[in-house]
Amino acid sequence: LEDLSAMAFTGMLLVAVLLLAAAAAPAGASESFLASVVSFAPVGDPRDGAPENLQKNLVDIQSLLSSAQLGTCDLVVLPELVFYYAGIERALAEGKAALREYAVPLPPVGSNPCAFKPGQQNAAFLRSLSCTARDLGSYVVANVLDLVETGGGGYKLFNTDVAFDRTGSLVAKYWKWHTFGLSPLIDQPGECERRPASFETDFGVPFGLFVCFDIEFEDPVQVLLDEGVRHFAFSSAWVNNPPFGFATEIQQGWSKATGAALLASNIGSGVSRAGSGIYVAGRELATDFNSTAGPINRVSSALVPKTVDAGEAKRGPVRVPPSLAPPNAGAIGNCSLEFLPGVSLNATCVVLGDKNNGPQSFSLSADDLECQFSIGGSTFEAGGTGVPVAVAFSTPVQFPSTVDAVDYKGCMILPCVGYPLCSSPNWSSAVGKLGPTEIRMTADGTQDRFIPLFSIVELPSKRVVSRELDDYKAAGTKEGSGTVARIAKSSTDSKLERTASLGIINVKVLQGPARLRFQRSVV
């Protein structure tokens, strides 16, 4: 009996030890981790000092995170520009020197600013930011201005994502490769200055970093994908302009195209700059975009799987599909898509009017691009929300105050208000109740990454939301003459949905640093 009692006691002790071990198991023991992305409207007065505005935004973000009661959140992503937004407003009037006041000379990776004593410019802000990660017990990705002295009184300001671990240590920093709209106030790194950036976590998931306009290009992301990185933290201040390419639509399409997990945090200034989300291989886990809202301060969270199967990087080669007949000659015209204020895309267009509600298949061409549309039975709408059109465009674009000129290609179905000068002044515009549809893009001189876009208008709320496509493929052709991308939606819109836009885009740098591959060292 004594032996049995001893054995029972030993068994109970073993169970207790196992339970304690399970309770103390590291985050990596589970199959997922908790992530949060922040939508935040920056505050501050350009007339106030930089330290005051930097700290004011950080305090408000800390308060937002505290009220969200994140608990054991593993990683938090903050938006682009928010800390130095007031500095940009002042610099637009006074010049780059005014923005320099908001910059932070970043220490080497591996340093812990939370342990620093204020010394260098804005060191107190950097210390508070670092300590935010420590106090949350989370990895934190934030966007700051890195000040780099170049000698002789010269300097550069780099738009920079930084990552802190749970102790506040700096584990990665990344200089945004493709700046947008703020040159020469913010510098774009040159060929020798560009480096992809990633970091390891204590829950066993490596993360890559990229920022805003970078999402439209292959690199730096492809470098990291080639190395096996499948999770990415993305800060942005994305500009939304209907009828296509708004923040969550781009985010979800990029995740579908790469097969990767994306934690996307966008600024929350209003409808024109809003939209955050968390996605895995195109599947939405959490999103936050309200096309009728004003400034947005919210936290979106989701459990994200640690293992993501990105699939094959390229599914090819494939044969170029035979060209379809064009629509009736009288139906083809030229139109201009107002992409952003002051930036238009010249396109070949066909109106999908009331007489074309039945199944139809046709091709449209624009320079070195062919778009093939196969559209099932649909109920197209026209009137105050515009006319439904299918468009093909291949246009060189130089965005204002942007270093890289790009070749912008697309095959899209979208609403056009004011045809043939197409704009969509309201977010409720839709092409109608779209049936099963396939779009193929065949093009020369493209980058390998094509981004599928699909969004719908929900009824009766008229809220615009992005959707995952049923099918997406992109590959080089067997003939070696270009690349083919294909997207498809397999069903007709429901009674409470109307397609807002559907298509494929491809963006390639026309000038600027050539694509680089790196022999990278592990930090």
Short mmCIF file of C-alpha atoms in Angstrom, two decimals:
data_model
loop_
_atom_site.label_atom_id
_atom_site.label_comp_id
_atom_site.label_asym_id
_atom_site.label_seq_id
_atom_site.Cartn_x
_atom_site.Cartn_y
_atom_site.Cartn_z
CA LEU A 1 0.00 0.00 0.00
CA GLU A 2 2.85 2.32 0.82
CA ASP A 3 4.35 1.59 -2.63
CA LEU A 4 1.01 2.31 -4.28
CA SER A 5 0.66 5.55 -2.30
CA ALA A 6 4.17 6.57 -3.30
CA MET A 7 3.43 5.78 -6.93
CA ALA A 8 0.19 7.76 -6.79
CA PHE A 9 1.97 10.72 -5.23
CA THR A 10 4.71 10.55 -7.87
CA GLY A 11 2.08 10.44 -10.61
CA MET A 12 0.27 13.44 -9.18
CA LEU A 13 3.55 15.31 -8.89
CA LEU A 14 4.39 14.52 -12.53
CA VAL A 15 0.98 15.76 -13.70
CA ALA A 16 1.45 18.97 -11.71
CA VAL A 17 4.88 19.53 -13.24
CA LEU A 18 3.50 18.97 -16.74
CA LEU A 19 0.66 21.41 -16.12
CA LEU A 20 3.08 24.04 -14.83
CA ALA A 21 5.34 23.47 -17.83
CA ALA A 22 2.40 23.88 -20.20
CA ALA A 23 1.37 27.09 -18.45
CA ALA A 24 4.89 28.43 -18.76
CA ALA A 25 5.35 27.26 -22.37
CA PRO A 26 6.74 29.96 -24.68
CA ALA A 27 4.56 31.62 -27.29
CA GLY A 28 6.27 29.52 -29.96
CA ALA A 29 4.60 26.38 -28.59
CA SER A 30 1.25 27.32 -30.14
CA GLU A 31 0.40 27.28 -33.84
CA SER A 32 -0.52 30.97 -34.00
CA PHE A 33 0.39 34.33 -32.53
CA LEU A 34 -1.67 37.41 -31.70
CA ALA A 35 -1.02 40.45 -33.89
CA SER A 36 -2.48 43.95 -33.91
CA VAL A 37 -2.44 46.72 -36.52
CA VAL A 38 -3.21 50.32 -35.64
CA SER A 39 -5.21 52.91 -37.59
CA PHE A 40 -4.33 56.33 -36.20
CA ALA A 41 -4.96 59.95 -37.18
CA PRO A 42 -1.85 62.04 -36.39
CA VAL A 43 -2.18 65.07 -34.15
CA GLY A 44 -0.04 68.14 -33.55
CA ASP A 45 0.39 71.73 -34.64
CA PRO A 46 3.15 72.49 -37.18
CA ARG A 47 3.87 75.67 -35.20
CA ASP A 48 4.81 73.65 -32.12
CA GLY A 49 8.23 72.14 -31.54
CA ALA A 50 9.19 68.71 -32.86
CA PRO A 51 9.73 67.10 -29.42
CA GLU A 52 6.26 68.18 -28.34
CA ASN A 53 4.53 66.83 -31.46
CA LEU A 54 6.51 63.59 -31.44
CA GLN A 55 5.61 62.92 -27.83
CA LYS A 56 1.98 63.98 -28.28
CA ASN A 57 1.41 61.35 -30.98
CA LEU A 58 3.23 58.68 -29.02
CA VAL A 59 1.18 59.37 -25.87
CA ASP A 60 -2.06 59.14 -27.87
CA ILE A 61 -0.95 55.86 -29.46
CA GLN A 62 0.02 54.48 -26.04
CA SER A 63 -3.42 55.45 -24.74
CA LEU A 64 -5.11 53.80 -27.73
CA LEU A 65 -3.15 50.58 -27.23
CA SER A 66 -3.90 50.62 -23.51
CA SER A 67 -7.64 51.06 -24.08
CA ALA A 68 -7.59 48.20 -26.60
CA GLN A 69 -6.56 45.83 -23.79
CA LEU A 70 -4.31 43.79 -26.05
CA GLY A 71 -3.27 41.43 -23.29
CA THR A 72 -0.59 39.06 -24.52
CA CYS A 73 -0.25 40.55 -27.99
CA ASP A 74 2.90 39.31 -29.71
CA LEU A 75 3.37 42.02 -32.35
CA VAL A 76 1.96 45.52 -32.95
CA VAL A 77 2.36 47.48 -36.21
CA LEU A 78 2.01 51.28 -36.31
CA PRO A 79 1.31 53.43 -39.41
CA GLU A 80 3.69 55.45 -41.55
CA LEU A 81 4.32 59.21 -41.07
CA VAL A 82 2.21 59.64 -37.92
CA PHE A 83 5.02 60.82 -35.64
CA TYR A 84 6.37 63.43 -38.05
CA TYR A 85 3.19 64.38 -39.94
CA ALA A 86 3.18 67.91 -38.46
CA GLY A 87 6.82 68.24 -39.51
CA ILE A 88 5.92 67.41 -43.10
CA GLU A 89 3.22 70.08 -43.09
CA ARG A 90 5.74 72.63 -41.85
CA ALA A 91 8.49 71.47 -44.23
CA LEU A 92 6.21 71.84 -47.25
CA ALA A 93 6.15 75.55 -46.45
CA GLU A 94 9.64 76.07 -45.01
CA GLY A 95 11.85 73.36 -46.52
CA LYS A 96 13.72 70.24 -45.49
CA ALA A 97 15.46 71.80 -42.49
CA ALA A 98 12.09 72.05 -40.73
CA LEU A 99 11.58 68.31 -41.15
CA ARG A 100 15.06 67.51 -39.87
CA GLU A 101 13.92 68.61 -36.41
CA TYR A 102 11.67 65.50 -36.32
CA ALA A 103 14.42 63.04 -37.28
CA VAL A 104 16.10 60.56 -34.95
CA PRO A 105 19.73 59.44 -35.37
CA LEU A 106 19.04 55.72 -34.96
CA PRO A 107 21.52 53.62 -32.98
CA PRO A 108 22.90 50.32 -34.30
CA VAL A 109 20.63 47.27 -34.43
CA GLY A 110 21.03 45.42 -31.13
CA SER A 111 20.95 48.60 -29.02
CA ASN A 112 18.24 49.13 -26.42
CA PRO A 113 17.12 52.78 -26.49
CA CYS A 114 14.87 52.12 -23.50
CA ALA A 115 18.05 52.09 -21.43
CA PHE A 116 19.46 55.28 -22.99
CA LYS A 117 19.77 58.62 -21.28
CA PRO A 118 18.50 61.53 -23.41
CA GLY A 119 21.42 62.94 -25.35
CA GLN A 120 21.12 63.06 -29.11
CA GLN A 121 18.31 64.81 -31.00
CA ASN A 122 14.90 63.39 -30.03
CA ALA A 123 16.56 60.67 -27.92
CA ALA A 124 13.82 61.08 -25.30
CA PHE A 125 11.19 60.23 -27.92
CA LEU A 126 13.15 57.22 -29.16
CA ARG A 127 13.58 56.02 -25.58
CA SER A 128 9.81 56.33 -24.94
CA LEU A 129 9.03 54.48 -28.18
CA SER A 130 11.42 51.68 -27.26
CA CYS A 131 10.00 51.49 -23.74
CA THR A 132 6.50 51.18 -25.22
CA ALA A 133 7.50 47.77 -26.59
CA ARG A 134 8.91 46.79 -23.20
CA ASP A 135 5.83 47.99 -21.31
CA LEU A 136 3.48 46.18 -23.72
CA GLY A 137 5.60 43.05 -23.67
CA SER A 138 5.20 42.98 -27.46
CA TYR A 139 7.27 43.39 -30.58
CA VAL A 140 6.51 46.84 -32.00
CA VAL A 141 7.07 48.04 -35.58
CA ALA A 142 6.97 51.83 -35.96
CA ASN A 143 7.84 54.40 -38.62
CA VAL A 144 10.32 57.20 -37.90
CA LEU A 145 12.72 59.52 -39.72
CA ASP A 146 16.32 58.34 -39.57
CA LEU A 147 18.88 61.18 -39.61
CA VAL A 148 22.12 60.23 -41.38
CA GLU A 149 24.97 62.76 -41.41
CA THR A 150 26.91 62.73 -44.69
CA GLY A 151 29.77 65.07 -43.76
CA GLY A 152 30.42 68.71 -44.49
CA GLY A 153 27.13 69.67 -42.89
CA GLY A 154 25.16 67.46 -45.25
CA TYR A 155 22.55 64.95 -44.15
CA LYS A 156 19.86 62.59 -45.38
CA LEU A 157 16.42 61.87 -43.98
CA PHE A 158 15.20 58.30 -44.57
CA ASN A 159 11.63 57.11 -44.09
CA THR A 160 12.38 54.19 -41.76
CA ASP A 161 10.53 51.29 -40.21
CA VAL A 162 12.06 50.14 -36.92
CA ALA A 163 11.28 46.96 -34.99
CA PHE A 164 11.70 46.59 -31.22
CA ASP A 165 11.53 43.33 -29.32
CA ARG A 166 9.71 42.75 -26.01
CA THR A 167 12.60 44.26 -24.05
CA GLY A 168 12.75 47.40 -26.18
CA SER A 169 15.87 46.37 -28.09
CA LEU A 170 16.14 47.53 -31.71
CA VAL A 171 16.10 44.32 -33.78
CA ALA A 172 15.69 45.75 -37.31
CA LYS A 173 15.56 48.98 -39.27
CA TYR A 174 14.54 49.41 -42.89
CA TRP A 175 14.88 52.43 -45.18
CA LYS A 176 11.90 52.68 -47.51
CA TRP A 177 13.09 51.82 -51.03
CA HIS A 178 10.39 53.58 -53.05
CA THR A 179 9.50 57.00 -51.63
CA PHE A 180 6.31 58.69 -52.78
CA GLY A 181 5.23 62.31 -53.00
CA LEU A 182 7.77 63.82 -50.58
CA SER A 183 10.96 64.25 -52.60
CA PRO A 184 13.27 66.07 -51.91
CA LEU A 185 12.11 66.47 -48.29
CA ILE A 186 12.64 62.74 -47.67
CA ASP A 187 15.54 60.96 -49.38
CA GLN A 188 15.25 57.75 -51.37
CA PRO A 189 18.18 55.41 -50.66
CA GLY A 190 20.55 54.79 -53.53
CA GLU A 191 21.72 51.44 -54.83
CA CYS A 192 24.48 51.06 -52.24
CA GLU A 193 22.18 52.15 -49.41
CA ARG A 194 19.30 49.77 -50.10
CA ARG A 195 19.04 46.73 -47.86
CA PRO A 196 16.10 44.38 -47.26
CA ALA A 197 15.36 44.00 -43.56
CA SER A 198 13.92 41.19 -41.48
CA PHE A 199 14.01 40.07 -37.86
CA GLU A 200 13.48 36.91 -35.85
CA THR A 201 10.93 36.64 -33.03
CA ASP A 202 10.87 34.60 -29.82
CA PHE A 203 7.71 32.85 -31.10
CA GLY A 204 9.60 31.37 -34.03
CA VAL A 205 8.36 33.56 -36.92
CA PRO A 206 10.71 35.74 -39.01
CA PHE A 207 9.24 39.03 -40.24
CA GLY A 208 10.10 41.19 -43.23
CA LEU A 209 9.60 44.96 -43.35
CA PHE A 210 8.40 47.23 -46.14
CA VAL A 211 6.60 50.58 -46.35
CA CYS A 212 3.64 51.97 -48.34
CA PHE A 213 4.61 52.51 -52.04
CA ASP A 214 6.98 49.51 -51.80
CA ILE A 215 3.93 47.24 -52.01
CA GLU A 216 3.56 47.91 -55.74
CA PHE A 217 7.04 46.58 -56.57
CA GLU A 218 8.79 43.22 -56.46
CA ASP A 219 11.68 44.22 -54.24
CA PRO A 220 12.60 44.38 -51.44
CA VAL A 221 9.91 41.80 -50.68
CA GLN A 222 10.96 39.22 -53.27
CA VAL A 223 14.45 39.07 -51.79
CA LEU A 224 12.91 38.08 -48.45
CA LEU A 225 10.40 35.66 -50.00
CA ASP A 226 13.29 33.93 -51.73
CA GLU A 227 14.92 33.53 -48.31
CA GLY A 228 11.81 31.89 -46.90
CA VAL A 229 10.21 34.82 -45.08
CA ARG A 230 6.42 34.46 -45.17
CA HIS A 231 5.24 37.11 -42.67
CA PHE A 232 5.50 40.85 -43.27
CA ALA A 233 4.87 44.01 -41.23
CA PHE A 234 3.76 46.93 -43.39
CA SER A 235 3.42 50.60 -42.37
CA SER A 236 1.63 52.97 -44.74
CA ALA A 237 -0.03 56.31 -45.30
CA TRP A 238 -1.87 55.06 -48.38
CA VAL A 239 -3.89 57.53 -50.45
CA ASN A 240 -7.33 56.21 -51.41
CA ASN A 241 -8.98 57.42 -54.58
CA PRO A 242 -11.96 55.57 -56.09
CA PRO A 243 -12.74 53.63 -58.19
CA PHE A 244 -9.83 51.20 -57.60
CA GLY A 245 -6.64 50.65 -55.63
CA PHE A 246 -7.72 51.68 -52.14
CA ALA A 247 -5.67 50.50 -49.16
CA THR A 248 -7.34 47.25 -48.12
CA GLU A 249 -7.92 46.22 -51.74
CA ILE A 250 -4.18 46.55 -52.46
CA GLN A 251 -3.25 44.84 -49.18
CA GLN A 252 -5.49 41.84 -49.75
CA GLY A 253 -4.44 41.52 -53.40
CA TRP A 254 -0.74 41.65 -52.48
CA SER A 255 -1.24 38.91 -49.88
CA LYS A 256 -3.04 36.79 -52.50
CA ALA A 257 -0.29 37.36 -55.08
CA THR A 258 2.58 36.48 -52.74
CA GLY A 259 0.81 33.83 -50.67
CA ALA A 260 2.20 35.59 -47.60
CA ALA A 261 0.84 36.89 -44.30
CA LEU A 262 0.52 40.67 -44.19
CA LEU A 263 0.08 42.86 -41.11
CA ALA A 264 -0.83 46.22 -42.64
CA SER A 265 -1.20 49.40 -40.58
CA ASN A 266 -2.46 52.50 -42.39
CA ILE A 267 -2.82 56.07 -41.25
CA GLY A 268 -6.36 57.04 -40.19
CA SER A 269 -6.69 60.67 -41.26
CA GLY A 270 -10.02 60.12 -43.00
CA VAL A 271 -11.53 58.32 -45.98
CA SER A 272 -8.71 59.45 -48.29
CA ARG A 273 -6.09 57.94 -45.96
CA ALA A 274 -7.47 54.91 -44.16
CA GLY A 275 -7.62 51.13 -44.28
CA SER A 276 -5.68 48.59 -42.21
CA GLY A 277 -5.85 44.82 -42.18
CA ILE A 278 -4.39 41.40 -41.45
CA TYR A 279 -4.37 38.77 -44.21
CA VAL A 280 -2.95 35.31 -44.89
CA ALA A 281 -2.50 34.29 -48.55
CA GLY A 282 -5.32 36.65 -49.51
CA ARG A 283 -7.69 35.52 -46.77
CA GLU A 284 -8.92 38.35 -44.55
CA LEU A 285 -8.43 37.88 -40.81
CA ALA A 286 -9.22 41.47 -39.79
CA THR A 287 -9.80 44.74 -41.65
CA ASP A 288 -10.72 48.29 -40.78
CA PHE A 289 -11.91 50.58 -43.56
CA ASN A 290 -15.00 52.76 -43.42
CA SER A 291 -15.68 54.77 -46.57
CA THR A 292 -18.02 57.13 -44.70
CA ALA A 293 -15.94 57.79 -41.58
CA GLY A 294 -13.80 60.72 -40.50
CA PRO A 295 -10.53 60.37 -38.56
CA ILE A 296 -10.03 56.82 -37.31
CA ASN A 297 -8.19 55.67 -34.18
CA ARG A 298 -8.66 51.92 -33.82
CA VAL A 299 -6.78 48.69 -33.21
CA SER A 300 -7.56 45.56 -35.24
CA SER A 301 -6.30 42.21 -33.94
CA ALA A 302 -6.24 38.59 -35.10
CA LEU A 303 -4.62 35.24 -34.40
CA VAL A 304 -2.18 34.62 -37.26
CA PRO A 305 -0.88 31.15 -38.17
CA LYS A 306 2.86 30.74 -37.77
CA THR A 307 3.13 28.55 -40.83
CA VAL A 308 2.09 30.00 -44.18
CA ASP A 309 2.40 28.05 -47.41
CA ALA A 310 3.25 30.63 -50.04
CA GLY A 311 2.98 28.03 -52.82
CA GLU A 312 5.05 28.25 -55.93
CA ALA A 313 6.62 31.61 -56.60
CA LYS A 314 5.82 31.26 -60.28
CA ARG A 315 3.31 28.91 -61.87
CA GLY A 316 4.63 28.53 -65.32
CA PRO A 317 5.61 28.76 -67.97
CA VAL A 318 2.25 28.92 -69.77
CA ARG A 319 1.08 29.40 -73.32
CA VAL A 320 -0.21 32.76 -74.42
CA PRO A 321 -3.98 32.34 -74.77
CA PRO A 322 -5.39 32.99 -78.24
CA SER A 323 -6.74 36.48 -78.68
CA LEU A 324 -10.45 36.99 -78.36
CA ALA A 325 -12.39 39.04 -80.86
CA PRO A 326 -12.65 42.72 -79.94
CA PRO A 327 -16.06 44.13 -79.18
CA ASN A 328 -17.93 45.87 -81.97
CA ALA A 329 -15.66 48.53 -83.44
CA GLY A 330 -18.06 51.29 -82.50
CA ALA A 331 -17.98 50.24 -78.88
CA ILE A 332 -14.21 50.75 -78.40
CA GLY A 333 -13.08 54.19 -77.34
CA ASN A 334 -10.43 56.05 -75.42
CA CYS A 335 -10.95 57.22 -71.89
CA SER A 336 -8.89 58.77 -69.13
CA LEU A 337 -8.90 57.42 -65.56
CA GLU A 338 -8.37 59.99 -62.83
CA PHE A 339 -6.05 57.86 -60.73
CA LEU A 340 -4.95 60.53 -58.25
CA PRO A 341 -5.46 64.31 -58.28
CA GLY A 342 -3.36 65.54 -61.19
CA VAL A 343 -2.49 62.02 -62.36
CA SER A 344 -4.54 60.33 -65.11
CA LEU A 345 -4.14 57.01 -66.92
CA ASN A 346 -4.94 56.94 -70.64
CA ALA A 347 -6.88 53.77 -71.44
CA THR A 348 -8.68 51.82 -74.15
CA CYS A 349 -12.27 51.37 -72.99
CA VAL A 350 -15.56 49.72 -73.77
CA VAL A 351 -18.82 50.55 -72.04
CA LEU A 352 -20.64 47.56 -70.54
CA GLY A 353 -24.11 48.99 -70.93
CA ASP A 354 -27.64 47.66 -70.58
CA LYS A 355 -27.45 45.94 -73.97
CA ASN A 356 -24.46 43.83 -72.89
CA ASN A 357 -25.94 42.07 -69.86
CA GLY A 358 -25.53 38.58 -71.32
CA PRO A 359 -22.32 36.55 -71.40
CA GLN A 360 -19.58 38.21 -73.44
CA SER A 361 -15.90 37.70 -74.24
CA PHE A 362 -13.61 40.24 -75.87
CA SER A 363 -10.06 41.64 -75.97
CA LEU A 364 -8.77 45.18 -75.47
CA SER A 365 -5.23 46.33 -76.26
CA ALA A 366 -3.06 49.20 -75.08
CA ASP A 367 0.52 49.46 -76.39
CA ASP A 368 2.30 46.22 -75.36
CA LEU A 369 -0.65 44.98 -73.29
CA GLU A 370 -3.61 42.75 -74.13
CA CYS A 371 -6.56 42.31 -71.75
CA GLN A 372 -9.02 39.46 -72.27
CA PHE A 373 -12.39 39.68 -70.55
CA SER A 374 -14.86 36.80 -70.21
CA ILE A 375 -17.94 38.01 -68.38
CA GLY A 376 -20.91 35.86 -67.39
CA GLY A 377 -24.49 37.03 -67.26
CA SER A 378 -24.57 40.32 -65.32
CA THR A 379 -26.88 43.15 -64.45
CA PHE A 380 -24.94 46.32 -65.18
CA GLU A 381 -25.96 49.62 -63.68
CA ALA A 382 -25.70 53.12 -65.02
CA GLY A 383 -26.77 56.54 -63.88
CA GLY A 384 -25.62 58.63 -60.93
CA THR A 385 -22.93 56.13 -59.98
CA GLY A 386 -21.41 56.18 -63.46
CA VAL A 387 -21.31 53.76 -66.35
CA PRO A 388 -19.62 50.33 -66.12
CA VAL A 389 -16.53 50.03 -68.31
CA ALA A 390 -13.81 47.52 -69.11
CA VAL A 391 -10.43 49.21 -69.57
CA ALA A 392 -6.88 48.38 -70.64
CA PHE A 393 -4.08 50.82 -69.82
CA SER A 394 -0.30 50.87 -70.18
CA THR A 395 0.90 54.33 -69.21
CA PRO A 396 4.22 55.85 -68.10
CA VAL A 397 3.53 57.80 -64.91
CA GLN A 398 5.65 60.27 -62.99
CA PHE A 399 3.89 60.89 -59.69
CA PRO A 400 4.49 64.39 -58.28
CA SER A 401 7.53 64.74 -55.98
CA THR A 402 8.39 61.04 -56.52
CA VAL A 403 11.82 59.76 -57.59
CA ASP A 404 10.77 56.67 -59.55
CA ALA A 405 8.88 57.02 -62.81
CA VAL A 406 6.81 53.89 -63.42
CA ASP A 407 5.10 51.94 -66.16
CA TYR A 408 1.55 51.40 -64.91
CA LYS A 409 -0.42 48.59 -66.57
CA GLY A 410 -3.88 47.30 -65.82
CA CYS A 411 -6.89 45.33 -66.99
CA MET A 412 -9.93 46.47 -65.01
CA ILE A 413 -13.71 46.49 -64.82
CA LEU A 414 -14.85 49.59 -62.95
CA PRO A 415 -17.47 52.38 -62.80
CA CYS A 416 -16.72 55.55 -64.76
CA VAL A 417 -18.34 58.82 -63.75
CA GLY A 418 -18.22 61.42 -66.53
CA TYR A 419 -17.16 59.05 -69.33
CA PRO A 420 -14.81 59.37 -71.20
CA LEU A 421 -13.09 61.34 -68.41
CA CYS A 422 -13.51 58.77 -65.68
CA SER A 423 -13.61 59.61 -62.02
CA SER A 424 -15.60 58.30 -59.09
CA PRO A 425 -16.32 61.09 -56.64
CA ASN A 426 -18.30 58.83 -54.33
CA TRP A 427 -17.43 55.48 -52.78
CA SER A 428 -20.79 53.89 -53.52
CA SER A 429 -20.11 53.67 -57.28
CA ALA A 430 -20.43 50.14 -58.64
CA VAL A 431 -20.50 48.42 -62.03
CA GLY A 432 -23.53 46.37 -61.01
CA LYS A 433 -24.32 42.77 -60.20
CA LEU A 434 -21.38 41.09 -61.90
CA GLY A 435 -21.54 37.45 -62.94
CA PRO A 436 -18.70 34.90 -63.05
CA THR A 437 -15.77 36.71 -64.64
CA GLU A 438 -12.27 35.92 -65.82
CA ILE A 439 -9.65 38.51 -66.78
CA ARG A 440 -6.31 37.67 -68.42
CA MET A 441 -3.47 40.14 -68.84
CA THR A 442 -0.67 39.40 -71.34
CA ALA A 443 2.14 41.94 -71.33
CA ASP A 444 5.79 42.52 -72.14
CA GLY A 445 8.29 44.38 -70.00
CA THR A 446 6.56 43.80 -66.68
CA GLN A 447 7.81 42.87 -63.26
CA ASP A 448 6.89 39.37 -62.13
CA ARG A 449 4.46 40.55 -59.43
CA PHE A 450 0.90 41.24 -60.53
CA ILE A 451 -1.59 42.47 -57.93
CA PRO A 452 -5.21 41.26 -58.21
CA LEU A 453 -7.88 43.73 -57.12
CA PHE A 454 -11.48 42.98 -56.16
CA SER A 455 -13.88 45.08 -54.12
CA ILE A 456 -17.63 45.20 -53.64
CA VAL A 457 -20.25 47.64 -52.34
CA GLU A 458 -22.40 46.18 -49.58
CA LEU A 459 -26.12 46.98 -49.63
CA PRO A 460 -27.94 48.77 -48.13
CA SER A 461 -25.05 50.32 -46.13
CA LYS A 462 -23.09 51.16 -49.32
CA ARG A 463 -19.90 50.23 -47.47
CA VAL A 464 -16.94 49.41 -49.74
CA VAL A 465 -14.94 46.32 -48.80
CA SER A 466 -12.21 44.29 -50.49
CA ARG A 467 -12.72 40.62 -51.31
CA GLU A 468 -10.48 37.63 -51.96
CA LEU A 469 -10.56 36.34 -55.53
CA ASP A 470 -11.38 32.70 -56.20
CA ASP A 471 -8.39 32.23 -58.48
CA TYR A 472 -5.11 33.99 -59.25
CA LYS A 473 -2.17 32.87 -61.37
CA ALA A 474 0.79 34.65 -62.95
CA ALA A 475 3.65 33.17 -64.95
CA GLY A 476 6.07 33.74 -67.78
CA THR A 477 5.02 32.46 -71.20
CA LYS A 478 6.39 29.39 -72.97
CA GLU A 479 7.01 31.58 -75.97
CA GLY A 480 9.21 33.82 -73.81
CA SER A 481 7.36 36.84 -75.11
CA GLY A 482 5.99 38.18 -71.85
CA THR A 483 3.93 37.32 -68.81
CA VAL A 484 0.35 36.15 -68.38
CA ALA A 485 -1.72 36.88 -65.29
CA ARG A 486 -5.20 35.49 -64.70
CA ILE A 487 -7.87 36.24 -62.12
CA ALA A 488 -11.37 34.88 -61.75
CA LYS A 489 -14.48 35.27 -59.62
CA SER A 490 -16.58 32.16 -59.92
CA SER A 491 -20.01 33.33 -58.80
CA THR A 492 -22.52 36.10 -59.36
CA ASP A 493 -22.74 38.89 -56.79
CA SER A 494 -25.35 38.26 -54.13
CA LYS A 495 -28.52 40.34 -53.71
CA LEU A 496 -26.73 42.51 -51.16
CA GLU A 497 -23.48 43.01 -53.10
CA ARG A 498 -22.40 44.93 -56.17
CA THR A 499 -18.92 44.76 -57.70
CA ALA A 500 -17.07 48.05 -57.29
CA SER A 501 -13.94 47.05 -59.22
CA LEU A 502 -12.23 43.91 -60.49
CA GLY A 503 -8.91 43.56 -62.27
CA ILE A 504 -5.12 43.20 -62.31
CA ILE A 505 -2.38 45.83 -62.10
CA ASN A 506 1.37 45.74 -62.64
CA VAL A 507 3.84 48.52 -61.78
CA LYS A 508 7.47 48.63 -62.90
CA VAL A 509 10.16 51.25 -62.34
CA LEU A 510 11.13 52.98 -65.57
CA GLN A 511 14.11 54.81 -64.14
CA GLY A 512 16.08 54.79 -60.92
CA PRO A 513 18.14 52.09 -59.26
CA ALA A 514 17.96 48.72 -61.01
CA ARG A 515 16.67 45.69 -59.19
CA LEU A 516 19.34 44.30 -56.88
CA ARG A 517 20.05 40.93 -55.34
CA PHE A 518 22.03 40.75 -52.14
CA GLN A 519 24.42 38.52 -50.31
CA ARG A 520 22.95 39.30 -46.91
CA SER A 521 24.47 38.82 -43.52
CA VAL A 522 22.34 37.81 -40.56
CA VAL A 523 22.06 40.57 -37.96
#
